[in-house]
Amino acid sequence: MSTTSSYYFQYKGCNFVSTIYNKEHLEQLEHFEIQDTDVFVVTYPKSGTIWMQQIMSLIYSDGDPAAVQGKPALERVPWIEVPNSNFSARPSPRLNVTHLPYHLIPKALKEKKGKIIYVARNPKDVLVSSYYFHQHLAMYESPKDFPDFLEKFIHGRVEFSCWFDHIREWYAHKDEFNFLFITYEALKKDLRASIQKICNFVGRQLDDDKLDAVIEHSMFDVMKKNPMANYEGIPKKSSDGAFLRKGSIGDWKNNFTVTQSEMFDRIFQERMKDVPLEFIWDNE
Ligand code: A3P
């Protein structure tokens, strides 16, 4: 698939923003050595990555707020695809995030070393979040308008390419990994239960006080006020918008027309017909 934009280069079929990523690093990271204690949060962009960076930092610090107040999220839980992520030199346990598609992940993860937590979000909310994010962040090409961005998103002419391919490929191969699948909507609807599930998966037991602290410091309003949790320092085009924008389920309804929504639903049915996943599309 062509990218149609000079903002991106393609590596093995996936679009990367040219000013951030490079092919040499992407090539190398497929051969990273993995330790049993490594944890990788995998997301398609705008599915709650920053939220999971916060949750993981807090789980691994037993809910100590100092852990998320002294260092920015991208240093605590770095992206492995970013060239200076310094993966090999970091002490264990290494907490990571990545937007990589399945076929570009370090191969050693398939030996069931390390753990993967895949966070999915309903794609209409992903699209809307991404649309505003492209208007906000300096590193992105500004969308012409919503219909144009909708078209690009559906055809994967955005960074990390197509949402449908990302989730289909990861889900199809999940049994090759130590793998936990959770959703943004599950986090929203029952943060405590979701955090407990994550703790069980990574083998960390937190008592009620520590769990309460993890929950408190990963709430939207608390994160929004914490410059170390909300990516305040990232270069922006305008002061409107933020990494932590609305943090809700169903904002797509304020942005899609009925016709656009029906068209998207038809494509969703077709592309996801053999994927046994249910999504939550609104907050009812
Ligand atoms: P919206 O733009 O819909 O508000 P990512 O980190 O993958 O880029 O995802 C960003 C999205 O997650 C944004 O969605 C952001 O508001 C939302 N988000 C981040 N932290 C959150 C939190 N604590 N609670 C709910 N949503 C959160």
Coordinates of C-alpha atoms and ligand atoms in Angstrom, one line a residue:
M1 CA 0.0 0.0 0.0
S2 CA 1.4 3.4 -0.9
T3 CA 1.8 6.0 1.8
T4 CA 1.0 9.1 -0.4
S5 CA 2.8 11.3 2.0
S6 CA 6.4 12.4 2.4
Y7 CA 5.9 12.4 6.2
Y8 CA 6.2 8.6 6.2
F9 CA 8.6 5.9 5.0
Q10 CA 7.6 2.3 4.8
Y11 CA 9.4 -0.5 6.5
K12 CA 8.1 -4.0 5.7
G13 CA 4.6 -2.7 4.8
C14 CA 4.2 -0.4 7.8
N15 CA 4.2 3.5 7.8
F16 CA 6.6 5.3 10.1
V17 CA 7.0 9.1 10.6
S18 CA 10.3 10.0 8.9
T19 CA 11.4 12.5 11.4
I20 CA 11.3 10.0 14.3
Y21 CA 12.0 6.5 13.2
N22 CA 14.7 4.9 11.1
K23 CA 15.0 1.6 9.3
E24 CA 18.3 0.6 10.9
H25 CA 16.8 0.6 14.3
L26 CA 13.7 -1.2 13.2
E27 CA 15.8 -3.9 11.7
Q28 CA 17.9 -4.2 14.9
L29 CA 15.0 -4.4 17.2
E30 CA 13.7 -7.6 15.6
H31 CA 16.8 -9.2 17.1
F32 CA 16.6 -7.7 20.6
E33 CA 17.3 -10.2 23.4
I34 CA 14.3 -10.6 25.6
Q35 CA 14.3 -11.3 29.4
D36 CA 11.5 -13.1 31.2
T37 CA 10.7 -10.0 33.2
D38 CA 10.3 -7.7 30.1
V39 CA 6.8 -6.4 29.6
F40 CA 5.5 -4.9 26.3
V41 CA 2.3 -2.9 26.1
V42 CA 1.2 -3.0 22.5
T43 CA -1.3 -0.5 21.1
Y44 CA -2.4 1.0 17.9
P45 CA -1.9 4.7 18.3
K46 CA -4.6 6.5 20.3
S47 CA -5.8 3.4 22.1
G48 CA -4.7 4.4 25.6
T49 CA -0.9 4.0 25.4
I50 CA -0.1 6.9 27.7
W51 CA -2.7 5.5 30.2
M52 CA -1.0 2.2 30.2
Q53 CA 2.4 3.8 30.7
Q54 CA 1.0 5.4 33.8
I55 CA -0.7 2.2 35.1
M56 CA 2.4 0.0 34.5
S57 CA 4.8 2.5 36.2
L58 CA 2.4 2.6 39.2
I59 CA 2.0 -1.2 39.4
Y60 CA 5.7 -1.7 39.4
S61 CA 6.3 1.0 42.1
D62 CA 3.5 -0.4 44.3
G63 CA 1.4 2.7 43.7
D64 CA 4.1 5.2 44.8
P65 CA 3.1 8.5 43.2
A66 CA 6.8 9.7 43.2
A67 CA 7.4 7.1 40.5
V68 CA 5.2 9.0 38.1
Q69 CA 6.0 12.5 39.2
G70 CA 9.8 12.6 38.8
K71 CA 10.3 11.3 35.3
P72 CA 8.3 11.6 32.1
A73 CA 6.3 8.7 30.9
L74 CA 8.4 8.1 27.8
E75 CA 11.5 7.6 30.0
R76 CA 9.7 5.3 32.5
V77 CA 8.1 3.2 29.8
P78 CA 9.8 3.9 26.5
W79 CA 8.8 3.1 23.0
I80 CA 11.1 0.4 21.6
E81 CA 10.7 1.6 18.1
V82 CA 12.1 5.0 18.9
P83 CA 15.9 4.9 18.1
N84 CA 17.2 6.2 21.4
S85 CA 15.0 4.0 23.6
N86 CA 18.2 2.3 24.9
F87 CA 16.5 -1.0 25.4
S88 CA 19.5 -3.3 25.9
A89 CA 21.1 -1.1 28.6
R90 CA 18.0 -0.7 30.8
P91 CA 17.8 -2.6 34.1
S92 CA 15.2 -5.3 34.6
P93 CA 12.2 -5.3 34.8
R94 CA 12.0 -3.4 31.5
L95 CA 8.6 -1.9 30.9
N96 CA 8.0 -0.9 27.3
V97 CA 5.3 0.3 24.9
T98 CA 5.2 -0.2 21.2
H99 CA 2.8 0.5 18.3
L100 CA 4.6 -2.1 16.1
P101 CA 2.6 -4.6 14.1
Y102 CA 3.0 -8.2 15.0
H103 CA 5.5 -8.9 12.2
L104 CA 8.0 -6.3 13.4
I105 CA 8.2 -7.2 17.1
P106 CA 11.4 -8.7 18.6
K107 CA 11.4 -12.3 17.4
A108 CA 12.5 -13.7 20.8
L109 CA 9.1 -12.8 22.3
K110 CA 7.8 -15.9 20.4
E111 CA 9.9 -18.1 22.6
K112 CA 7.4 -17.0 25.3
K113 CA 10.0 -14.9 27.0
G114 CA 8.6 -11.6 28.3
K115 CA 4.9 -10.6 28.3
I116 CA 2.7 -8.7 26.0
I117 CA -0.4 -6.7 27.0
Y118 CA -2.4 -5.7 23.9
V119 CA -4.7 -2.8 24.5
A120 CA -7.5 -2.3 21.9
R121 CA -10.0 0.5 21.6
N122 CA -13.1 0.8 19.4
P123 CA -11.8 2.1 16.1
K124 CA -14.2 5.0 15.7
D125 CA -12.9 6.6 18.9
V126 CA -9.3 5.8 17.8
L127 CA -10.0 7.6 14.6
V128 CA -11.5 10.7 16.2
S129 CA -8.7 10.8 18.8
S130 CA -6.1 10.5 16.0
Y131 CA -7.8 13.2 13.9
Y132 CA -7.5 15.8 16.8
F133 CA -4.0 14.6 17.6
H134 CA -2.9 15.2 14.0
Q135 CA -4.2 18.8 14.3
H136 CA -2.4 19.2 17.6
L137 CA 1.1 17.7 17.3
A138 CA 3.9 19.4 15.3
M139 CA 5.3 16.1 14.0
Y140 CA 2.1 15.3 12.0
E141 CA 0.7 16.5 8.7
S142 CA -2.5 18.4 9.5
P143 CA -5.6 16.6 8.2
K144 CA -7.4 18.5 5.4
D145 CA -10.7 17.8 7.0
F146 CA -12.6 14.9 8.8
P147 CA -13.8 13.1 5.6
D148 CA -10.2 13.2 4.2
F149 CA -8.8 11.8 7.5
L150 CA -11.5 9.1 7.6
E151 CA -10.5 8.0 4.2
K152 CA -6.8 7.9 5.1
F153 CA -7.5 6.0 8.3
I154 CA -9.6 3.3 6.6
H155 CA -7.0 2.8 4.0
G156 CA -4.1 2.8 6.5
R157 CA -2.5 5.9 5.0
V158 CA -1.5 7.0 8.6
E159 CA 1.4 6.1 10.8
F160 CA 1.6 2.4 11.8
S161 CA -0.8 1.8 8.8
C162 CA -4.2 0.2 9.1
W163 CA -6.0 -0.3 12.4
F164 CA -7.7 -3.4 10.9
D165 CA -4.5 -5.1 9.9
H166 CA -2.8 -4.2 13.3
I167 CA -5.5 -5.9 15.4
R168 CA -6.2 -8.8 13.1
E169 CA -2.6 -9.7 12.8
W170 CA -1.9 -9.5 16.6
Y171 CA -5.0 -11.3 17.5
A172 CA -4.4 -14.1 15.0
H173 CA -0.9 -14.7 16.5
K174 CA -1.7 -14.1 20.2
D175 CA -1.1 -17.7 21.2
E176 CA 2.6 -17.5 20.2
F177 CA 3.2 -15.2 23.1
N178 CA 2.5 -14.7 26.8
F179 CA -0.4 -12.5 25.9
L180 CA -3.1 -10.5 27.7
F181 CA -5.8 -8.7 25.7
I182 CA -7.6 -5.8 27.3
T183 CA -9.6 -2.9 26.0
Y184 CA -9.6 0.8 26.7
E185 CA -13.3 0.5 27.3
A186 CA -12.8 -2.2 30.0
L187 CA -10.3 0.2 31.7
K188 CA -12.8 2.9 31.6
K189 CA -15.7 0.8 32.9
D190 CA -13.9 -1.0 35.6
L191 CA -10.3 0.3 36.2
R192 CA -9.9 -1.7 39.4
A193 CA -10.8 -5.0 37.8
S194 CA -8.6 -4.2 34.8
I195 CA -5.6 -3.3 37.0
Q196 CA -6.1 -6.5 39.0
K197 CA -6.1 -8.5 35.8
I198 CA -2.9 -6.8 34.7
C199 CA -1.3 -7.5 38.1
N200 CA -2.2 -11.2 37.9
F201 CA -0.8 -11.4 34.4
V202 CA 2.6 -9.8 35.3
G203 CA 2.7 -11.5 38.7
R204 CA 2.6 -8.5 41.0
Q205 CA 0.3 -8.6 44.0
L206 CA -0.8 -5.3 45.4
D207 CA -2.8 -4.9 48.7
D208 CA -5.9 -2.7 48.6
D209 CA -4.1 0.5 49.6
K210 CA -1.5 0.1 46.9
L211 CA -4.2 -0.8 44.4
D212 CA -6.2 2.3 45.4
A213 CA -3.1 4.4 44.8
V214 CA -2.5 3.0 41.4
I215 CA -6.1 3.8 40.5
E216 CA -6.0 7.3 41.9
H217 CA -2.9 8.3 40.0
S218 CA -4.1 6.8 36.7
M219 CA -7.4 8.7 36.7
F220 CA -7.8 11.1 33.7
D221 CA -8.0 14.3 35.8
V222 CA -5.0 13.4 37.9
M223 CA -2.9 12.5 34.9
K224 CA -3.9 15.7 33.1
K225 CA -2.5 17.7 35.9
N226 CA 0.8 15.8 36.0
P227 CA 3.3 17.1 33.4
M228 CA 5.2 13.8 33.8
A229 CA 2.2 11.9 32.7
N230 CA 0.6 14.0 30.0
Y231 CA 3.4 14.6 27.5
E232 CA 3.3 18.3 28.1
G233 CA 6.8 18.8 26.6
I234 CA 6.0 17.4 23.1
P235 CA 6.2 20.1 20.4
K236 CA 2.7 21.3 19.4
K237 CA 1.2 23.3 16.5
S238 CA -1.4 25.0 18.7
S239 CA -2.3 25.3 22.3
D240 CA -5.7 23.6 21.6
G241 CA -5.9 19.9 22.3
A242 CA -3.7 17.6 24.4
F243 CA -2.5 14.1 24.7
L244 CA -5.2 13.7 27.4
R245 CA -8.1 15.2 25.4
K246 CA -11.5 13.9 26.4
G247 CA -10.8 10.4 27.6
S248 CA -14.3 9.1 26.9
I249 CA -16.1 6.3 25.1
G250 CA -18.3 7.3 22.2
D251 CA -16.9 10.7 21.2
W252 CA -17.1 9.4 17.6
K253 CA -20.8 10.3 17.7
N254 CA -19.9 14.0 17.9
N255 CA -17.7 13.7 14.8
F256 CA -19.1 11.0 12.4
T257 CA -22.2 11.8 10.3
V258 CA -24.8 9.0 10.0
T259 CA -23.6 8.2 6.5
Q260 CA -19.9 8.0 7.6
S261 CA -20.8 5.9 10.5
E262 CA -22.8 3.4 8.4
M263 CA -20.0 3.2 5.8
F264 CA -17.5 2.6 8.6
D265 CA -19.7 -0.1 10.1
R266 CA -19.9 -1.9 6.7
I267 CA -16.1 -1.9 6.4
F268 CA -15.8 -3.0 10.0
Q269 CA -18.2 -6.0 9.5
E270 CA -16.3 -7.0 6.4
R271 CA -12.7 -6.7 7.8
M272 CA -13.5 -8.1 11.2
K273 CA -16.0 -10.9 10.3
D274 CA -13.6 -13.7 11.3
V275 CA -12.2 -12.0 14.4
P276 CA -14.2 -13.0 17.5
L277 CA -13.9 -9.6 19.3
E278 CA -16.7 -7.5 20.7
F279 CA -16.2 -3.7 21.0
I280 CA -17.9 -1.2 23.2
W281 CA -19.0 1.8 21.1
D282 CA -20.7 4.0 23.6
N283 CA -20.9 4.7 27.3
E284 CA -24.3 3.2 28.1
Ligands
A3P1 P1 -9.1 11.0 23.4 O1 -8.3 11.7 22.4 O2 -10.3 10.3 22.9 O3 -9.4 11.8 24.6 P2 -2.6 7.2 23.3 O4 -1.9 7.4 24.5 O5 -2.6 5.8 22.7 O6 -2.2 8.2 22.3 O7 -4.2 7.4 23.5 C1 -4.6 8.7 23.9 C2 -6.1 8.6 24.2 O8 -6.2 8.0 25.5 C3 -6.7 10.0 24.4 O9 -8.1 9.8 23.9 C4 -6.6 10.2 25.9 O10 -7.5 11.2 26.3 C5 -6.9 8.9 26.4 N1 -6.5 8.7 27.8 C6 -5.2 8.9 28.3 N2 -5.2 8.7 29.6 C7 -6.5 8.4 30.0 C8 -7.1 8.2 31.2 N3 -6.4 8.2 32.4 N4 -8.4 7.9 31.2 C9 -9.1 7.8 30.1 N5 -8.6 8.1 28.9 C10 -7.3 8.4 28.8

